[in-house]
Short mmCIF file of C-alpha atoms and ligand atoms in Angstrom, two decimals:
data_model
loop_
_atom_site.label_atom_id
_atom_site.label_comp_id
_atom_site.label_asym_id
_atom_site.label_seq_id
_atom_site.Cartn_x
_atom_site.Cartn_y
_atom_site.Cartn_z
CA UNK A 1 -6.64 21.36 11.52
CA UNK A 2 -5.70 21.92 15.10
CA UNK A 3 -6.83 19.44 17.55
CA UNK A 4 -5.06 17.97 21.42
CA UNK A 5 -6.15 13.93 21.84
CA UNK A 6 -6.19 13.36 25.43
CA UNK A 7 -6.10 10.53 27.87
CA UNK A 8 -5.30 8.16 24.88
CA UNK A 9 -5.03 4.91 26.49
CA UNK A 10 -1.59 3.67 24.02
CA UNK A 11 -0.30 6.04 21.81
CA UNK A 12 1.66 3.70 19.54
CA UNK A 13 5.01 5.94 18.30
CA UNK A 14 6.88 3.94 15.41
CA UNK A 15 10.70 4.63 16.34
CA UNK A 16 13.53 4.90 13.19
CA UNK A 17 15.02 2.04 14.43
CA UNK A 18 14.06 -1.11 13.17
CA UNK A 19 10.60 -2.69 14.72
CA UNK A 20 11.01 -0.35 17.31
CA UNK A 21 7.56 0.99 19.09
CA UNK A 22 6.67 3.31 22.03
CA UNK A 23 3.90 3.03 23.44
CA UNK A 24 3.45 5.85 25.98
CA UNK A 25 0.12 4.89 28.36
CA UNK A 26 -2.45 8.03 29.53
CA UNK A 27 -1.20 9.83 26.43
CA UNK A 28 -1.52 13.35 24.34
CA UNK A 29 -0.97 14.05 20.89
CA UNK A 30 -1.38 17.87 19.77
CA UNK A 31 -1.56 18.96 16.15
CA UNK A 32 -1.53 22.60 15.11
CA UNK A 33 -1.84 23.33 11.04
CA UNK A 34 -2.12 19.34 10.07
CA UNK A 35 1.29 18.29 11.52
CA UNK A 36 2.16 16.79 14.84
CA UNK A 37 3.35 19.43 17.25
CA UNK A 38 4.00 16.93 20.46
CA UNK A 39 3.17 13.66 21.34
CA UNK A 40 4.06 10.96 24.18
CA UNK A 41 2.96 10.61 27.97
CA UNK A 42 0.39 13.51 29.48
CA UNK A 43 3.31 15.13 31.17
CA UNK A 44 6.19 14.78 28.67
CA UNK A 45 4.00 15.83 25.89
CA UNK A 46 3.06 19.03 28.01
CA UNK A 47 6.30 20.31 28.06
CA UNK A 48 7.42 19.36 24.31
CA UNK A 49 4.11 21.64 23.39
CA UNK A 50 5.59 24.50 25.35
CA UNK A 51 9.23 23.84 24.05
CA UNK A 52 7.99 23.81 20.44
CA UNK A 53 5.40 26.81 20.61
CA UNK A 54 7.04 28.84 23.19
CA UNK A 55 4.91 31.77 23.68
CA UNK A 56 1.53 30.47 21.55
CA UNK A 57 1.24 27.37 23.61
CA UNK A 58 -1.07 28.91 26.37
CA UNK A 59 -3.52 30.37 23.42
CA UNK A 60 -3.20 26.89 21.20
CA UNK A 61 -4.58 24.98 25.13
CA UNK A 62 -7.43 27.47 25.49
CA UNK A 63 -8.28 27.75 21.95
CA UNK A 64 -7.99 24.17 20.30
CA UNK A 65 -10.60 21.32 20.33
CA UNK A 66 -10.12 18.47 22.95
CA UNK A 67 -10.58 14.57 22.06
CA UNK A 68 -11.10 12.29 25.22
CA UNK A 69 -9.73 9.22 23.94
CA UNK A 70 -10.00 6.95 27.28
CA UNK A 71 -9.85 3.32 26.67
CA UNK A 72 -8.81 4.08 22.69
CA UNK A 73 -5.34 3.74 20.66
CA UNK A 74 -4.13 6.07 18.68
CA UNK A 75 -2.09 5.11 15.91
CA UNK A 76 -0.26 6.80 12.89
CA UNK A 77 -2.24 6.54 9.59
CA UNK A 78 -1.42 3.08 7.76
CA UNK A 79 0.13 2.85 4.56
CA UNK A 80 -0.72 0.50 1.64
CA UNK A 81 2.13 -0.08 -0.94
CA UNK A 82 0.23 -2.25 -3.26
CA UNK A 83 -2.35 -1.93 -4.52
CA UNK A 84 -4.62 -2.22 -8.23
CA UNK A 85 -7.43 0.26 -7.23
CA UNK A 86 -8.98 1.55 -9.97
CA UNK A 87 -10.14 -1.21 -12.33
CA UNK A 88 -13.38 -1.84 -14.71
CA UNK A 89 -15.17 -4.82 -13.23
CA UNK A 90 -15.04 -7.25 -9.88
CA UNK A 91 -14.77 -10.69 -10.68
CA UNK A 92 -16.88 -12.30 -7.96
CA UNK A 93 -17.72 -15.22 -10.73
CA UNK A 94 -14.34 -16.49 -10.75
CA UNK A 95 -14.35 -16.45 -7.27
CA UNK A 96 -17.51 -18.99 -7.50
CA UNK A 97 -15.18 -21.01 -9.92
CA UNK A 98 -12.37 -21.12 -7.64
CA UNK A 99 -14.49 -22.30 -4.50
CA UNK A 100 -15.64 -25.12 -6.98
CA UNK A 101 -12.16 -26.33 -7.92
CA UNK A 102 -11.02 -24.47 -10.65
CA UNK A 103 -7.28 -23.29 -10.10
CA UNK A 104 -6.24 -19.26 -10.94
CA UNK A 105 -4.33 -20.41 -13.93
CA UNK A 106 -7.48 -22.21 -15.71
CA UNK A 107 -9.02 -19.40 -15.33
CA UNK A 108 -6.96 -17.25 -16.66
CA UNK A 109 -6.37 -19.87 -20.00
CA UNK A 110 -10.16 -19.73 -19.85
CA UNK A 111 -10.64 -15.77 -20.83
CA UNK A 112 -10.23 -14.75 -17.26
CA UNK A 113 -7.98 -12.85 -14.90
CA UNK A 114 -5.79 -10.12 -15.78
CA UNK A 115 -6.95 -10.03 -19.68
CA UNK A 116 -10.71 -9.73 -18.41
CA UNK A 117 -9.91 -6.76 -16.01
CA UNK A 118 -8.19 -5.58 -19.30
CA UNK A 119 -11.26 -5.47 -21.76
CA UNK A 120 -13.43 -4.09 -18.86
CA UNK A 121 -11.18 -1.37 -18.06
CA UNK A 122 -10.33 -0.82 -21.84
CA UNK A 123 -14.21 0.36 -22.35
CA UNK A 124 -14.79 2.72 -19.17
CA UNK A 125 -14.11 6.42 -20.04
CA UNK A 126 -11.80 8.83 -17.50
CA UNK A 127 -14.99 10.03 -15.65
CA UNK A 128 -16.54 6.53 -15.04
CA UNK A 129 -13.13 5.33 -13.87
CA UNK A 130 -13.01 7.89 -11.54
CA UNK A 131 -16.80 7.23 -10.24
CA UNK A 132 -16.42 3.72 -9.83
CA UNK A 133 -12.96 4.46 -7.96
CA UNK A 134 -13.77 6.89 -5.19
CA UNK A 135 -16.28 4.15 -2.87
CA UNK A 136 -12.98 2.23 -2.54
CA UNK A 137 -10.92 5.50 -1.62
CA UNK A 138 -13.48 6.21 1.01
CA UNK A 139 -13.40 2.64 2.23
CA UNK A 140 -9.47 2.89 2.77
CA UNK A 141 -10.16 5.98 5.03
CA UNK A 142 -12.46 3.47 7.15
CA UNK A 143 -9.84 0.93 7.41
CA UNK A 144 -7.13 3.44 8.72
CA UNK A 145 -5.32 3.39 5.62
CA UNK A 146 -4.44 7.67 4.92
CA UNK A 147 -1.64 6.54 1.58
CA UNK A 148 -2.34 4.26 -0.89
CA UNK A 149 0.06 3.32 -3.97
CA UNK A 150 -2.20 2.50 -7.06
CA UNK A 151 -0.76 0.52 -10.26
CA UNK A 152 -1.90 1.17 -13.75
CA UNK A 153 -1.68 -2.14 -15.65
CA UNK A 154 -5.53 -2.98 -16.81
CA UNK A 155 -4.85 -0.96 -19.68
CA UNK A 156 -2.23 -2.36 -21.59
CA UNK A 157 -1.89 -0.14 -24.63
CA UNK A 158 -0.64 3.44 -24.58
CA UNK A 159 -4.45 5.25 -24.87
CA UNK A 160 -5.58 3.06 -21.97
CA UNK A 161 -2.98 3.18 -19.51
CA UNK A 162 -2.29 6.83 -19.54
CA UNK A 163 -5.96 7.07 -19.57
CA UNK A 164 -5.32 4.54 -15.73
CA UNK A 165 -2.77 7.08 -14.70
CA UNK A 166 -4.81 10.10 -15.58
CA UNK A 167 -7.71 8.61 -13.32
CA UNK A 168 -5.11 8.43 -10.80
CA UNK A 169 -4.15 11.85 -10.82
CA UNK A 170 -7.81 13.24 -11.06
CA UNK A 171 -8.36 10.90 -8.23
CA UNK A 172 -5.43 12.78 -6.14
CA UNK A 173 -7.14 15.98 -6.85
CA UNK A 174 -10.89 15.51 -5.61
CA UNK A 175 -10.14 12.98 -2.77
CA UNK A 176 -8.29 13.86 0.60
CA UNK A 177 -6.02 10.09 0.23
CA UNK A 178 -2.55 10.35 -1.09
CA UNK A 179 -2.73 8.32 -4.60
CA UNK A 180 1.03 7.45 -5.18
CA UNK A 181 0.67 6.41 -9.19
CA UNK A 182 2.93 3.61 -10.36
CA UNK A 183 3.17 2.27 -14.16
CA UNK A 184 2.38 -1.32 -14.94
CA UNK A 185 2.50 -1.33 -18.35
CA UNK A 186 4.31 -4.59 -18.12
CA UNK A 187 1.52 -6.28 -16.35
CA UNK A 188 1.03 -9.23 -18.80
CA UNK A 189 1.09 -9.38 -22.80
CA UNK A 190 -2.27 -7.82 -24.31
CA UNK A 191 -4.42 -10.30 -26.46
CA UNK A 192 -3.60 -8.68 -29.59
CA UNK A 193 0.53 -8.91 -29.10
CA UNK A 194 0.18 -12.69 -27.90
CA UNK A 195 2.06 -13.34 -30.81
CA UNK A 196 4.18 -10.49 -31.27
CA UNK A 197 5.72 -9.77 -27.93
CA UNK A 198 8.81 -8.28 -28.54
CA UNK A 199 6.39 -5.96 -30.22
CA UNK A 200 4.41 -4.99 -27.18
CA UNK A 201 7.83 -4.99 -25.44
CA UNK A 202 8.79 -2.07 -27.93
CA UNK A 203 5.67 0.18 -27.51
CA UNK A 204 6.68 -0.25 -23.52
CA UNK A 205 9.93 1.00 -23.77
CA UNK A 206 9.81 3.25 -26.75
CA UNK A 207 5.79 4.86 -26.23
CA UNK A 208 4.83 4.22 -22.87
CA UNK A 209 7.36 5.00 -20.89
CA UNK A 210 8.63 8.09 -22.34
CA UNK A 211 5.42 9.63 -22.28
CA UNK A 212 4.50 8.61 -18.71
CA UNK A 213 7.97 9.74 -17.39
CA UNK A 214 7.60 13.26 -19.66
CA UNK A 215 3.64 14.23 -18.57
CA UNK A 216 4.67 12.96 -14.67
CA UNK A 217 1.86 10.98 -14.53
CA UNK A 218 3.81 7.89 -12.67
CA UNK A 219 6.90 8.08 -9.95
CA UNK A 220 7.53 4.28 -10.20
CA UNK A 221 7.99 1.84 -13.01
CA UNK A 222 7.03 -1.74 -11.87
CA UNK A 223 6.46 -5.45 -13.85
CA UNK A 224 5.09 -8.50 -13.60
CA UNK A 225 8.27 -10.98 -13.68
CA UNK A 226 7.28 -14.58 -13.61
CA UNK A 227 7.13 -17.68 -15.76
CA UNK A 228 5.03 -17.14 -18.88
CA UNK A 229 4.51 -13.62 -18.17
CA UNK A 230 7.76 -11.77 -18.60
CA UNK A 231 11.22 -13.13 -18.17
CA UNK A 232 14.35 -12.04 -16.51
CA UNK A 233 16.04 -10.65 -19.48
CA UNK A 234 12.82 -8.58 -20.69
CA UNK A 235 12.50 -7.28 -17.21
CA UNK A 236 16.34 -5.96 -17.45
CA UNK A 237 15.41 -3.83 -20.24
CA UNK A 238 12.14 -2.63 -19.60
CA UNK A 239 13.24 -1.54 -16.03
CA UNK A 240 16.53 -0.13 -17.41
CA UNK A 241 14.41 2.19 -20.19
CA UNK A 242 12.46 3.10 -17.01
CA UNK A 243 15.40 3.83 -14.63
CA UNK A 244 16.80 6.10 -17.91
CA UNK A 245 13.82 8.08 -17.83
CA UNK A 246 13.73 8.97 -14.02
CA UNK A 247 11.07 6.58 -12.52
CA UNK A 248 11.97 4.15 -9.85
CA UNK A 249 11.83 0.91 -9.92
CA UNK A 250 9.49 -1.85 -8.00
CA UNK A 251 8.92 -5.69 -9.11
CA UNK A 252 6.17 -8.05 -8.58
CA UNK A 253 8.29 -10.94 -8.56
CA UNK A 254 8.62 -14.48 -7.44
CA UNK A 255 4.83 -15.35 -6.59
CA UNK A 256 4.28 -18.72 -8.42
CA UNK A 257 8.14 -19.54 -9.28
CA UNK A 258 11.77 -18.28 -8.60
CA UNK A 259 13.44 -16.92 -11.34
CA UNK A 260 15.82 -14.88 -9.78
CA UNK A 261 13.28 -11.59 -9.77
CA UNK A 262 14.67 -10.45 -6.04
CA UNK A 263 17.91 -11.21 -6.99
CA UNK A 264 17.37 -8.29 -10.00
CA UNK A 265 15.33 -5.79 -8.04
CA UNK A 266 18.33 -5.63 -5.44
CA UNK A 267 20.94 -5.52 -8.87
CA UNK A 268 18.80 -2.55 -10.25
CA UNK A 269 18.49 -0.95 -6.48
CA UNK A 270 14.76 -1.22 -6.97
CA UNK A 271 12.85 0.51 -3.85
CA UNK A 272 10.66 -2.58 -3.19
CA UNK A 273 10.18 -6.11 -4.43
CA UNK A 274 6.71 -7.52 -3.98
CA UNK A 275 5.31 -11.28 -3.38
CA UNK A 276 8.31 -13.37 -2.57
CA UNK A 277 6.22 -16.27 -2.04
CA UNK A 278 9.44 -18.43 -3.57
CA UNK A 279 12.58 -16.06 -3.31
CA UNK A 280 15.48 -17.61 -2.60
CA UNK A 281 18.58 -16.83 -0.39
CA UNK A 282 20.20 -14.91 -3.38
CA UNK A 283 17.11 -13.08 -3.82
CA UNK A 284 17.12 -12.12 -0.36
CA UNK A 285 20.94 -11.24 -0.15
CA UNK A 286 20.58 -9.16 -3.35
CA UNK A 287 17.40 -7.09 -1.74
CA UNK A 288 19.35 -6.63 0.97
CA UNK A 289 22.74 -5.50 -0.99
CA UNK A 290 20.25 -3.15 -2.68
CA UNK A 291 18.86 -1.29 -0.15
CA UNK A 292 14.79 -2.94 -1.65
CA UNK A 293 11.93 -3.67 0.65
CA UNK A 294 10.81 -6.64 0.98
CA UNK A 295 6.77 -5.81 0.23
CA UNK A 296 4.70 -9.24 1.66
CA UNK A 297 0.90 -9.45 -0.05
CA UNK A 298 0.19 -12.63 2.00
CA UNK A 299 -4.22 -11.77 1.18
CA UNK A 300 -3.02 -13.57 -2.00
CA UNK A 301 -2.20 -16.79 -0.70
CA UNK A 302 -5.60 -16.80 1.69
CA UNK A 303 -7.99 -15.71 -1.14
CA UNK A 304 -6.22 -18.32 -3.98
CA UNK A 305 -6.49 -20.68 -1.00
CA UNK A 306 -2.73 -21.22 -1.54
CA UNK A 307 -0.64 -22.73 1.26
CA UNK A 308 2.60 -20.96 0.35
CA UNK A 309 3.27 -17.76 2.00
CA UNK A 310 6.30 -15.49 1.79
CA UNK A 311 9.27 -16.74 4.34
CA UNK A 312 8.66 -13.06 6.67
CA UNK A 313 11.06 -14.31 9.44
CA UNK A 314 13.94 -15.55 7.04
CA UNK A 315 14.11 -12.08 5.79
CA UNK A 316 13.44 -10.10 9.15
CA UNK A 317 16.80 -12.69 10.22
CA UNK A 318 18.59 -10.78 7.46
CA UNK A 319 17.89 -7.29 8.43
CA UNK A 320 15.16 -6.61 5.55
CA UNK A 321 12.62 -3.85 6.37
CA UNK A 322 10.12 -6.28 5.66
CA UNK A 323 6.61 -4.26 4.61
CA UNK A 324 3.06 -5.95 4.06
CA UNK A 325 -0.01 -4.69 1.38
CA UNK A 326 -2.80 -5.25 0.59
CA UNK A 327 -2.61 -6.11 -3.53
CA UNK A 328 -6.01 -5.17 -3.31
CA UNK A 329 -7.37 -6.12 -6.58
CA UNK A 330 -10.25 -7.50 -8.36
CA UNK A 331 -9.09 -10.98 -8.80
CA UNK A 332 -6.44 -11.92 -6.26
CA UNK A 333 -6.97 -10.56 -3.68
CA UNK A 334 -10.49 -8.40 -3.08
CA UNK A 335 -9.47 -6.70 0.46
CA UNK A 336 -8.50 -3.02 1.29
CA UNK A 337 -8.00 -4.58 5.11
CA UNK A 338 -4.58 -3.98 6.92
CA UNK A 339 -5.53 -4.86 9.56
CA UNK A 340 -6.52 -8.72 7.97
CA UNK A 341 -2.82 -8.54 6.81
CA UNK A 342 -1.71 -8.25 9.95
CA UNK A 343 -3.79 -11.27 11.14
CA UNK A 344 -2.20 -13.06 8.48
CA UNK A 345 1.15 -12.34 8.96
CA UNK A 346 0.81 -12.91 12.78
CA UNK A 347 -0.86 -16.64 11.96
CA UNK A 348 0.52 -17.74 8.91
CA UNK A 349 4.36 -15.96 8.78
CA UNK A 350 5.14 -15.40 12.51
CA UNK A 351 5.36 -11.71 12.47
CA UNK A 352 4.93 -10.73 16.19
CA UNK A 353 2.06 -8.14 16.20
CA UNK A 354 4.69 -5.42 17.02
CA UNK A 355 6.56 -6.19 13.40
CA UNK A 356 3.51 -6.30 11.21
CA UNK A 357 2.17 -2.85 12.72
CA UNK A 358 6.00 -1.61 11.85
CA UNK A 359 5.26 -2.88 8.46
CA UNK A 360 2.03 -1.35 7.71
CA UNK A 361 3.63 2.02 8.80
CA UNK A 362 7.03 2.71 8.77
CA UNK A 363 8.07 0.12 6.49
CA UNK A 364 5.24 0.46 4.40
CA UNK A 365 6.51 4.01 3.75
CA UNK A 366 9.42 3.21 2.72
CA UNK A 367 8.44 0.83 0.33
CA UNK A 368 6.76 4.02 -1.90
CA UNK A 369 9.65 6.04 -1.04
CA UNK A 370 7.65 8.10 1.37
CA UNK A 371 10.09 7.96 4.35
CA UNK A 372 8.78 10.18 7.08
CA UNK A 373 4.83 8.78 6.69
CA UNK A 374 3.90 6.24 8.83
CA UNK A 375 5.04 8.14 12.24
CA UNK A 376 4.17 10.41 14.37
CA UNK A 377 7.00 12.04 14.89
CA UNK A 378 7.23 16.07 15.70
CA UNK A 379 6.97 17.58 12.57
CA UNK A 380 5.60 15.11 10.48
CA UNK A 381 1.92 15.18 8.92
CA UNK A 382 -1.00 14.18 11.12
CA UNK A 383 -2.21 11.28 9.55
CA UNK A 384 -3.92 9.29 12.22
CA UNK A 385 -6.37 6.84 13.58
CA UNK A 386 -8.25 6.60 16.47
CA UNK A 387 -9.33 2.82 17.00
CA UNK A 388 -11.46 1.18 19.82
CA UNK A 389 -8.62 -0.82 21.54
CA UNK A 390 -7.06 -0.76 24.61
CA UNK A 391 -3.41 -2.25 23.20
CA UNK A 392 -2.02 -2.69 19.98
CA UNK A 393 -1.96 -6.29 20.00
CA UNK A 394 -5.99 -5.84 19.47
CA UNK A 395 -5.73 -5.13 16.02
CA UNK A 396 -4.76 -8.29 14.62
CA UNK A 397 -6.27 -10.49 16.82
CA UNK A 398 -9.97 -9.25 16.41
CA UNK A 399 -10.06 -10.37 12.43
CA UNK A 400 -12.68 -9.69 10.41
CA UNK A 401 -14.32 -6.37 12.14
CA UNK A 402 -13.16 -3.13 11.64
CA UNK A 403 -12.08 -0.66 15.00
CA UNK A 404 -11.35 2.52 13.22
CA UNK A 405 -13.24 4.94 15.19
CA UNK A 406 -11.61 8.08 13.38
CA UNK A 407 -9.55 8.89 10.72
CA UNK A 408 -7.85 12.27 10.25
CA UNK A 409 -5.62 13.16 7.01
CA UNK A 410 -3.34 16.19 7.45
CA UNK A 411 -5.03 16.58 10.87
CA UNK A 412 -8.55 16.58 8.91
CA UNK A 413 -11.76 14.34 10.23
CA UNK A 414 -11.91 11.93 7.13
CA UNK A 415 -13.94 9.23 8.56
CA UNK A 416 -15.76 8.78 11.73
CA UNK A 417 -18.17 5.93 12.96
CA UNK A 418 -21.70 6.62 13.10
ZN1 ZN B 1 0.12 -6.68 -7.74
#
């Protein structure tokens, strides 16, 4: 767990304040027990080592592995803050459908979408979840991605979506990722409650959440809060029984229509609102009143082959620590890729390169309440990624490959290119 990177062409340092990056050419970053012990220029970094070890620095230099990283980046671990990761079944056939005209809706009135990934995920046991999980785990470590937030939500009845978060937890215990479990349990109304919501909307509030909040097995409570799924009013009380309970709050809200979803996450002080496709300027003046990150999933929009993506600069205007995911899931949105985020939000919302690599780290972080990740600050884990770039601006301009050259968790080799 101790290791000095060396001649690192751009050492990209995330600053606290807002979009701010150093970048610190013919750099050294030194990490003793997993956390970052000095980092910046070959010089300044030098004598930050011998400030911070005093008399164990000489020792830690003669005794510690040395990385040549010429012509490489080095960059702080990303983080993903949405994401549906452990499900039963891809759905590469509705794919087909879409790319032959059929809209996401149909397909969903057809048997598909969320209620499919709901019966497949419904008759996978705990130990198959947890197989059919850890490929994709391993594949985050390739992208650069070290902390991943995972939603229950394919579950949808009290057995099955405790049996989502227990996968979750198992998952945090045999893989090196962070797993940061959120509840979902207000994903969309099971078949059998179609006609009985309030129903389902009772075993949410008076089963599920108690239980989740009692065993630990969730630190967030989010829903789905859109036409036809579930309203403003339902979302009030469902997220209240939540915020009673301990868990914090997050909303997927405003994707297809506005109906004022922003506007409540930043009411209820929720930590992040995700989507945003439609929010309005209340919606954006209540997330910021609220202290909730904005959380941008603009793969949606590409993979749907939508044209409507989230208005990024209107909210970086007002001073929102805009974040982007990934929303990897089955149906939507099939990418574990921040990097292709970044692409996006460079082509299709403006982000300058320098904000979306803020908002796959720093902001990112915050958005799962992990403030602190996403740097590389003294102090703070070493969660890092070597990449084979000379600048930063590399990343989302080469679209489509992958760079990671290494991945380190807690200052641990987690992935390395053959
Ligand atoms: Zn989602």
């Amino acid at each position: 767990m101790d290791l000095i990177l060396r001649n690192i062409s751009q050492l990209i340092l995330p600053q606290k304040k807002m979009w701010k990056i150093k970048r610190p050419k013919n750099a050294s970053l030194f990490i003793k027990n997993g956390k970052v012990v000095a980092a910046g220029s070959n010089e300044s970094s030098y004598l930050q080592l011998k400030k911070n070890l005093k008399d164990d620095w000489n020792n830690f230099l003669s005794s510690t592995e040395v990385l040549d990283c010429s012509g490489k980046i080095v960059t702080p671990g990303l983080v993903d803050p949405h994401t549906h990761s452990v499900f039963g079944a891809t759905r590469q056939n509705e794919f087909k459908m879409r790319s032959e005209g059929k809209s996401y809706l149909e397909i969903a009135e057809s048997g598909g979408g969320i209620r499919y990934s709901v019966r497949q995920l419904r008759k996978l046991s705990e130990r198959k979840l947890v197989e059919a999980t850890i490929p994709f785990l391993d594949r985050f470590f390739e992208l650069g991605t070290t902390t991943v937030e995972v939603k229950s939500g394919y579950g949808l009845s009290l057995k099955d979506e405790l049996k989502m978060l227990k996968v979750v937890r198992r998952l945090n215990a045999v893989h090196k990722i962070t797993l940061i479990p959120t509840f979902l349990g207000a994903h969309e109304v099971p078949d059998e409650y179609r006609d009985n919501r309030e129903k389902y909307i009772d075993i949410i509030t008076q089963e599920m959440i108690p239980e989740v909040a009692e065993s630990r097995l969730a630190e967030f409570c989010d829903i789905f809060t859109e036409t036809g799924v579930f309203t403003i009013a339902e979302s009030e009380k469902i997220l209240g029984v939540a915020k009673d309970f301990g868990l914090k709050i997050k909303m997927h809200v405003e994707e297809f229509t506005d109906i004022g979803g922003a506007e409540l996450a930043g009411k209820l002080g929720a930590v992040s609102a995700d989507h945003l496709e439609c929010v309005s300027d209340a919606g954006i003046k209540s997330m910021k009143n609220g202290g909730t990150v904005p959380v941008l999933l603009p793969g949606t929009a590409l993979f749907l082959g939508l044209k409507n993506y989230p208005p990024a600069r209107k909210m970086i205007e007002a001073e929102l620590p805009v974040a982007l995911g990934t929303d990897f899931n089955p149906g939507s949105s099939f990418t574990q890729s921040l990097p292709l985020m970044m692409t996006i939000a460079c082509t299709q919302m403006k982000m300058t390169p320098d904000e979306a690599f803020y908002a796959v780290t720093v902001n990112s972080a915050k958005a799962v309440a992990r403030e602190g990740l996403g740097t590389l600050d003294i102090g703070s884990v070493a969660d890092f990624v070597v990449w084979d770039a000379k600048d930063l601006e590399t990343l989302p301009y080469y679209f489509g490959g992958n760079l990671v050259e290494r991945t380190y968790k807690n200052g641990e080799l987690v992935y390395s290119k053959k």
